[in-house]
Amino acid sequence: MTIVKDTRSITHKFSGERITFLETGEETNGDYEYIEVLLPSSSGGPPLHYHMNFKESFEVLGGELKVVEGKKEIILRKGDTLTVPKGTHHTFLNASNENEVTFRVKIEPAHNFEKSMRILYGLIGEGKANEVGMPHDKIHGALILDMSDSRYVAMPFFVKYLLKRLAQKGYKKGIAQELINKYCP
């Protein structure tokens, strides 16, 4: 399979979710990453998670986006915005069973989100991850979580610890750089 590395958009092979990189961290000198996401109808998002190194600002362009922030559920519609601060538990999904939702996310400061998603979608496309995006290789999964600064709320502490160790091993052995070279422009 040929990996196209010069495109601004990537599409999840199974869900149809599309991410377009409008401004990359490299282009903004690390200040932020700016993406546009299309979620098909009835599409879920990631598990409840948080980030310690960046905030996320959501803006809906069309459709309805359900954001769970802490214990609150918020429906965002065209023109609505929401900023999720660092350390805040959150997730998102398409609120509609009939229509897609398109929204933009600004990640401040930039934190390798683009690289993590390009690697993940590349692995999915090659059959090296399951339909929900869990890489078959645990080091790959640990590296993707580390690059995206994604910490799952429901994950036990010892699993988080093991994943951190696996990510360190992946960086030390050059696996992270191999994945970046293969899947990132």
PDB file of C-alpha atoms in Angstrom:
ATOM      1  CA  MET A   1       0.000   0.000   0.000  1.00  0.00           C
ATOM      2  CA  THR A   2       1.300   3.455  -0.900  1.00  0.00           C
ATOM      3  CA  ILE A   3       1.021   6.071   1.825  1.00  0.00           C
ATOM      4  CA  VAL A   4       0.227   9.544   0.510  1.00  0.00           C
ATOM      5  CA  LYS A   5       2.159  11.876   2.778  1.00  0.00           C
ATOM      6  CA  ASP A   6       1.548  15.270   1.195  1.00  0.00           C
ATOM      7  CA  THR A   7      -2.190  15.625   1.738  1.00  0.00           C
ATOM      8  CA  ARG A   8      -3.806  17.989   4.218  1.00  0.00           C
ATOM      9  CA  SER A   9      -6.632  15.520   4.982  1.00  0.00           C
ATOM     10  CA  ILE A  10      -6.726  12.002   6.383  1.00  0.00           C
ATOM     11  CA  THR A  11      -9.759   9.712   6.611  1.00  0.00           C
ATOM     12  CA  HIS A  12     -10.436   6.931   9.099  1.00  0.00           C
ATOM     13  CA  LYS A  13     -10.857   3.751   7.032  1.00  0.00           C
ATOM     14  CA  PHE A  14     -13.762   2.402   9.101  1.00  0.00           C
ATOM     15  CA  SER A  15     -15.648   5.364  10.605  1.00  0.00           C
ATOM     16  CA  GLY A  16     -15.243   7.792   7.715  1.00  0.00           C
ATOM     17  CA  GLU A  17     -14.074  10.522  10.121  1.00  0.00           C
ATOM     18  CA  ARG A  18     -11.965  13.044   8.206  1.00  0.00           C
ATOM     19  CA  ILE A  19      -9.382  15.371   9.730  1.00  0.00           C
ATOM     20  CA  THR A  20      -8.014  18.275   7.688  1.00  0.00           C
ATOM     21  CA  PHE A  21      -4.902  20.007   8.975  1.00  0.00           C
ATOM     22  CA  LEU A  22      -5.559  23.701   8.328  1.00  0.00           C
ATOM     23  CA  GLU A  23      -2.489  24.984  10.163  1.00  0.00           C
ATOM     24  CA  THR A  24       0.183  22.683  11.542  1.00  0.00           C
ATOM     25  CA  GLY A  25       2.376  23.201  14.562  1.00  0.00           C
ATOM     26  CA  GLU A  26       5.335  23.571  12.229  1.00  0.00           C
ATOM     27  CA  GLU A  27       3.560  26.345  10.309  1.00  0.00           C
ATOM     28  CA  THR A  28       2.672  28.235  13.514  1.00  0.00           C
ATOM     29  CA  ASN A  29       6.113  27.799  15.144  1.00  0.00           C
ATOM     30  CA  GLY A  30       4.519  25.595  17.802  1.00  0.00           C
ATOM     31  CA  ASP A  31       1.942  28.179  18.880  1.00  0.00           C
ATOM     32  CA  TYR A  32      -1.047  26.018  17.887  1.00  0.00           C
ATOM     33  CA  GLU A  33      -2.462  23.394  15.548  1.00  0.00           C
ATOM     34  CA  TYR A  34      -5.750  24.110  13.758  1.00  0.00           C
ATOM     35  CA  ILE A  35      -7.812  21.261  12.325  1.00  0.00           C
ATOM     36  CA  GLU A  36     -11.210  20.667  10.763  1.00  0.00           C
ATOM     37  CA  VAL A  37     -13.039  17.452  11.583  1.00  0.00           C
ATOM     38  CA  LEU A  38     -15.965  15.828   9.794  1.00  0.00           C
ATOM     39  CA  LEU A  39     -17.805  13.180  11.791  1.00  0.00           C
ATOM     40  CA  PRO A  40     -20.417  11.126   9.904  1.00  0.00           C
ATOM     41  CA  SER A  41     -23.854  10.651  11.494  1.00  0.00           C
ATOM     42  CA  SER A  42     -23.889   8.556  14.676  1.00  0.00           C
ATOM     43  CA  SER A  43     -20.096   8.776  14.930  1.00  0.00           C
ATOM     44  CA  GLY A  44     -18.502   8.623  18.318  1.00  0.00           C
ATOM     45  CA  GLY A  45     -15.314  10.259  19.374  1.00  0.00           C
ATOM     46  CA  PRO A  46     -12.496   9.202  21.656  1.00  0.00           C
ATOM     47  CA  PRO A  47     -13.056   7.788  25.151  1.00  0.00           C
ATOM     48  CA  LEU A  48     -13.322  10.303  28.002  1.00  0.00           C
ATOM     49  CA  HIS A  49      -9.823  11.766  28.237  1.00  0.00           C
ATOM     50  CA  TYR A  50      -7.779  14.833  29.131  1.00  0.00           C
ATOM     51  CA  HIS A  51      -4.610  16.627  28.077  1.00  0.00           C
ATOM     52  CA  MET A  52      -2.060  18.147  30.452  1.00  0.00           C
ATOM     53  CA  ASN A  53      -0.119  20.148  27.856  1.00  0.00           C
ATOM     54  CA  PHE A  54      -2.721  21.958  25.752  1.00  0.00           C
ATOM     55  CA  LYS A  55      -6.231  23.350  25.650  1.00  0.00           C
ATOM     56  CA  GLU A  56      -8.719  22.654  22.856  1.00  0.00           C
ATOM     57  CA  SER A  57     -11.119  25.215  21.411  1.00  0.00           C
ATOM     58  CA  PHE A  58     -14.051  23.803  19.412  1.00  0.00           C
ATOM     59  CA  GLU A  59     -16.110  25.714  16.822  1.00  0.00           C
ATOM     60  CA  VAL A  60     -18.997  24.038  14.990  1.00  0.00           C
ATOM     61  CA  LEU A  61     -19.365  24.821  11.277  1.00  0.00           C
ATOM     62  CA  GLY A  62     -22.408  22.621  10.606  1.00  0.00           C
ATOM     63  CA  GLY A  63     -24.437  19.922  12.309  1.00  0.00           C
ATOM     64  CA  GLU A  64     -24.536  19.214  16.026  1.00  0.00           C
ATOM     65  CA  LEU A  65     -21.563  18.267  18.180  1.00  0.00           C
ATOM     66  CA  LYS A  66     -22.098  16.769  21.620  1.00  0.00           C
ATOM     67  CA  VAL A  67     -19.257  17.596  23.997  1.00  0.00           C
ATOM     68  CA  VAL A  68     -18.976  15.993  27.403  1.00  0.00           C
ATOM     69  CA  GLU A  69     -16.921  18.284  29.623  1.00  0.00           C
ATOM     70  CA  GLY A  70     -16.504  16.993  33.150  1.00  0.00           C
ATOM     71  CA  LYS A  71     -20.033  16.016  34.171  1.00  0.00           C
ATOM     72  CA  LYS A  72     -21.738  18.407  31.710  1.00  0.00           C
ATOM     73  CA  GLU A  73     -23.138  17.422  28.319  1.00  0.00           C
ATOM     74  CA  ILE A  74     -23.256  20.314  25.877  1.00  0.00           C
ATOM     75  CA  ILE A  75     -24.740  20.374  22.367  1.00  0.00           C
ATOM     76  CA  LEU A  76     -22.906  22.783  20.080  1.00  0.00           C
ATOM     77  CA  ARG A  77     -24.520  23.979  16.855  1.00  0.00           C
ATOM     78  CA  LYS A  78     -23.302  26.063  13.912  1.00  0.00           C
ATOM     79  CA  GLY A  79     -21.392  29.074  15.221  1.00  0.00           C
ATOM     80  CA  ASP A  80     -21.134  27.778  18.805  1.00  0.00           C
ATOM     81  CA  THR A  81     -17.718  27.585  20.457  1.00  0.00           C
ATOM     82  CA  LEU A  82     -16.316  25.916  23.559  1.00  0.00           C
ATOM     83  CA  THR A  83     -12.817  25.877  25.039  1.00  0.00           C
ATOM     84  CA  VAL A  84     -11.753  22.856  27.091  1.00  0.00           C
ATOM     85  CA  PRO A  85      -8.920  23.842  29.466  1.00  0.00           C
ATOM     86  CA  LYS A  86      -5.860  21.705  30.151  1.00  0.00           C
ATOM     87  CA  GLY A  87      -6.569  18.839  32.527  1.00  0.00           C
ATOM     88  CA  THR A  88     -10.347  18.819  31.929  1.00  0.00           C
ATOM     89  CA  HIS A  89     -12.018  15.461  31.296  1.00  0.00           C
ATOM     90  CA  HIS A  90     -13.840  15.569  27.965  1.00  0.00           C
ATOM     91  CA  THR A  91     -14.946  13.759  24.855  1.00  0.00           C
ATOM     92  CA  PHE A  92     -17.053  14.568  21.805  1.00  0.00           C
ATOM     93  CA  LEU A  93     -19.346  12.835  19.330  1.00  0.00           C
ATOM     94  CA  ASN A  94     -21.829  13.567  16.589  1.00  0.00           C
ATOM     95  CA  ALA A  95     -25.143  14.382  18.301  1.00  0.00           C
ATOM     96  CA  SER A  96     -27.154  13.396  15.204  1.00  0.00           C
ATOM     97  CA  ASN A  97     -28.130   9.984  13.888  1.00  0.00           C
ATOM     98  CA  GLU A  98     -28.953  11.533  10.505  1.00  0.00           C
ATOM     99  CA  ASN A  99     -26.476  14.310   9.674  1.00  0.00           C
ATOM    100  CA  GLU A 100     -22.722  14.730   9.710  1.00  0.00           C
ATOM    101  CA  VAL A 101     -21.089  17.369  11.884  1.00  0.00           C
ATOM    102  CA  THR A 102     -18.173  19.539  10.834  1.00  0.00           C
ATOM    103  CA  PHE A 103     -16.160  21.434  13.407  1.00  0.00           C
ATOM    104  CA  ARG A 104     -12.789  23.039  13.916  1.00  0.00           C
ATOM    105  CA  VAL A 105     -10.409  22.565  16.811  1.00  0.00           C
ATOM    106  CA  LYS A 106      -7.540  24.816  17.828  1.00  0.00           C
ATOM    107  CA  ILE A 107      -4.947  23.027  19.967  1.00  0.00           C
ATOM    108  CA  GLU A 108      -2.828  25.467  21.999  1.00  0.00           C
ATOM    109  CA  PRO A 109       0.096  25.133  22.150  1.00  0.00           C
ATOM    110  CA  ALA A 110       0.814  22.652  19.363  1.00  0.00           C
ATOM    111  CA  HIS A 111       1.636  19.183  20.653  1.00  0.00           C
ATOM    112  CA  ASN A 112       2.297  16.646  17.860  1.00  0.00           C
ATOM    113  CA  PHE A 113      -1.421  16.011  17.358  1.00  0.00           C
ATOM    114  CA  GLU A 114      -1.004  15.948  13.580  1.00  0.00           C
ATOM    115  CA  LYS A 115       1.770  13.364  13.768  1.00  0.00           C
ATOM    116  CA  SER A 116      -0.166  11.149  16.171  1.00  0.00           C
ATOM    117  CA  MET A 117      -3.279  11.148  13.954  1.00  0.00           C
ATOM    118  CA  ARG A 118      -1.340  10.574  10.728  1.00  0.00           C
ATOM    119  CA  ILE A 119       0.389   7.602  12.340  1.00  0.00           C
ATOM    120  CA  LEU A 120      -2.855   6.202  13.762  1.00  0.00           C
ATOM    121  CA  TYR A 121      -4.830   6.553  10.518  1.00  0.00           C
ATOM    122  CA  GLY A 122      -1.884   5.113   8.575  1.00  0.00           C
ATOM    123  CA  LEU A 123      -1.779   2.055  10.842  1.00  0.00           C
ATOM    124  CA  ILE A 124      -5.555   1.624  10.520  1.00  0.00           C
ATOM    125  CA  GLY A 125      -5.287   1.882   6.730  1.00  0.00           C
ATOM    126  CA  GLU A 126      -2.655  -0.857   6.656  1.00  0.00           C
ATOM    127  CA  GLY A 127      -4.630  -3.191   8.927  1.00  0.00           C
ATOM    128  CA  LYS A 128      -2.209  -2.687  11.822  1.00  0.00           C
ATOM    129  CA  ALA A 129      -4.957  -1.402  14.151  1.00  0.00           C
ATOM    130  CA  ASN A 130      -8.506  -2.511  14.821  1.00  0.00           C
ATOM    131  CA  GLU A 131     -11.692  -0.690  13.756  1.00  0.00           C
ATOM    132  CA  VAL A 132     -11.760   1.545  16.830  1.00  0.00           C
ATOM    133  CA  GLY A 133      -8.127   2.549  16.397  1.00  0.00           C
ATOM    134  CA  MET A 134      -6.266   0.308  18.822  1.00  0.00           C
ATOM    135  CA  PRO A 135      -2.889  -0.512  17.235  1.00  0.00           C
ATOM    136  CA  HIS A 136      -1.961  -4.198  17.317  1.00  0.00           C
ATOM    137  CA  ASP A 137       1.558  -3.236  18.431  1.00  0.00           C
ATOM    138  CA  LYS A 138       1.370  -1.920  22.017  1.00  0.00           C
ATOM    139  CA  ILE A 139       4.441   0.291  21.580  1.00  0.00           C
ATOM    140  CA  HIS A 140       2.741   1.996  18.629  1.00  0.00           C
ATOM    141  CA  GLY A 141      -0.358   2.596  20.758  1.00  0.00           C
ATOM    142  CA  ALA A 142       1.715   3.974  23.633  1.00  0.00           C
ATOM    143  CA  LEU A 143       3.584   6.322  21.296  1.00  0.00           C
ATOM    144  CA  ILE A 144       0.367   7.650  19.745  1.00  0.00           C
ATOM    145  CA  LEU A 145      -1.137   8.355  23.172  1.00  0.00           C
ATOM    146  CA  ASP A 146       2.070  10.056  24.286  1.00  0.00           C
ATOM    147  CA  MET A 147       2.391  12.183  21.135  1.00  0.00           C
ATOM    148  CA  SER A 148      -1.233  13.327  21.382  1.00  0.00           C
ATOM    149  CA  ASP A 149      -0.959  13.886  25.162  1.00  0.00           C
ATOM    150  CA  SER A 150      -4.150  11.834  25.528  1.00  0.00           C
ATOM    151  CA  ARG A 151      -4.795  10.341  28.942  1.00  0.00           C
ATOM    152  CA  TYR A 152      -7.869   8.132  29.274  1.00  0.00           C
ATOM    153  CA  VAL A 153      -9.867   8.744  32.422  1.00  0.00           C
ATOM    154  CA  ALA A 154     -11.064   5.159  32.921  1.00  0.00           C
ATOM    155  CA  MET A 155      -7.605   3.636  32.462  1.00  0.00           C
ATOM    156  CA  PRO A 156      -6.121   2.232  35.686  1.00  0.00           C
ATOM    157  CA  PHE A 157      -2.962   3.905  36.973  1.00  0.00           C
ATOM    158  CA  PHE A 158      -0.772   0.839  36.451  1.00  0.00           C
ATOM    159  CA  VAL A 159      -1.837   0.647  32.774  1.00  0.00           C
ATOM    160  CA  LYS A 160      -1.007   4.348  32.326  1.00  0.00           C
ATOM    161  CA  TYR A 161       2.374   3.668  33.927  1.00  0.00           C
ATOM    162  CA  LEU A 162       3.045   0.696  31.618  1.00  0.00           C
ATOM    163  CA  LEU A 163       2.057   2.721  28.540  1.00  0.00           C
ATOM    164  CA  LYS A 164       4.397   5.527  29.569  1.00  0.00           C
ATOM    165  CA  ARG A 165       7.243   2.999  29.899  1.00  0.00           C
ATOM    166  CA  LEU A 166       6.392   1.481  26.491  1.00  0.00           C
ATOM    167  CA  ALA A 167       6.407   4.950  24.912  1.00  0.00           C
ATOM    168  CA  GLN A 168       9.829   5.660  26.434  1.00  0.00           C
ATOM    169  CA  LYS A 169      11.071   2.370  25.000  1.00  0.00           C
ATOM    170  CA  GLY A 170       9.617   3.296  21.591  1.00  0.00           C
ATOM    171  CA  TYR A 171      11.435   6.626  21.569  1.00  0.00           C
ATOM    172  CA  LYS A 172      14.697   5.075  22.753  1.00  0.00           C
ATOM    173  CA  LYS A 173      14.616   2.312  20.112  1.00  0.00           C
ATOM    174  CA  GLY A 174      13.817   4.785  17.312  1.00  0.00           C
ATOM    175  CA  ILE A 175      10.345   3.355  16.669  1.00  0.00           C
ATOM    176  CA  ALA A 176       8.694   6.774  17.009  1.00  0.00           C
ATOM    177  CA  GLN A 177      10.980   8.234  14.352  1.00  0.00           C
ATOM    178  CA  GLU A 178      10.328   5.263  12.048  1.00  0.00           C
ATOM    179  CA  LEU A 179       6.566   5.872  12.334  1.00  0.00           C
ATOM    180  CA  ILE A 180       6.986   9.610  11.716  1.00  0.00           C
ATOM    181  CA  ASN A 181       9.166   8.939   8.664  1.00  0.00           C
ATOM    182  CA  LYS A 182       6.628   6.493   7.239  1.00  0.00           C
ATOM    183  CA  TYR A 183       3.347   8.307   7.868  1.00  0.00           C
ATOM    184  CA  CYS A 184       4.104  12.037   8.237  1.00  0.00           C
ATOM    185  CA  PRO A 185       4.995  14.490   5.489  1.00  0.00           C
TER     186      PRO A 185
END
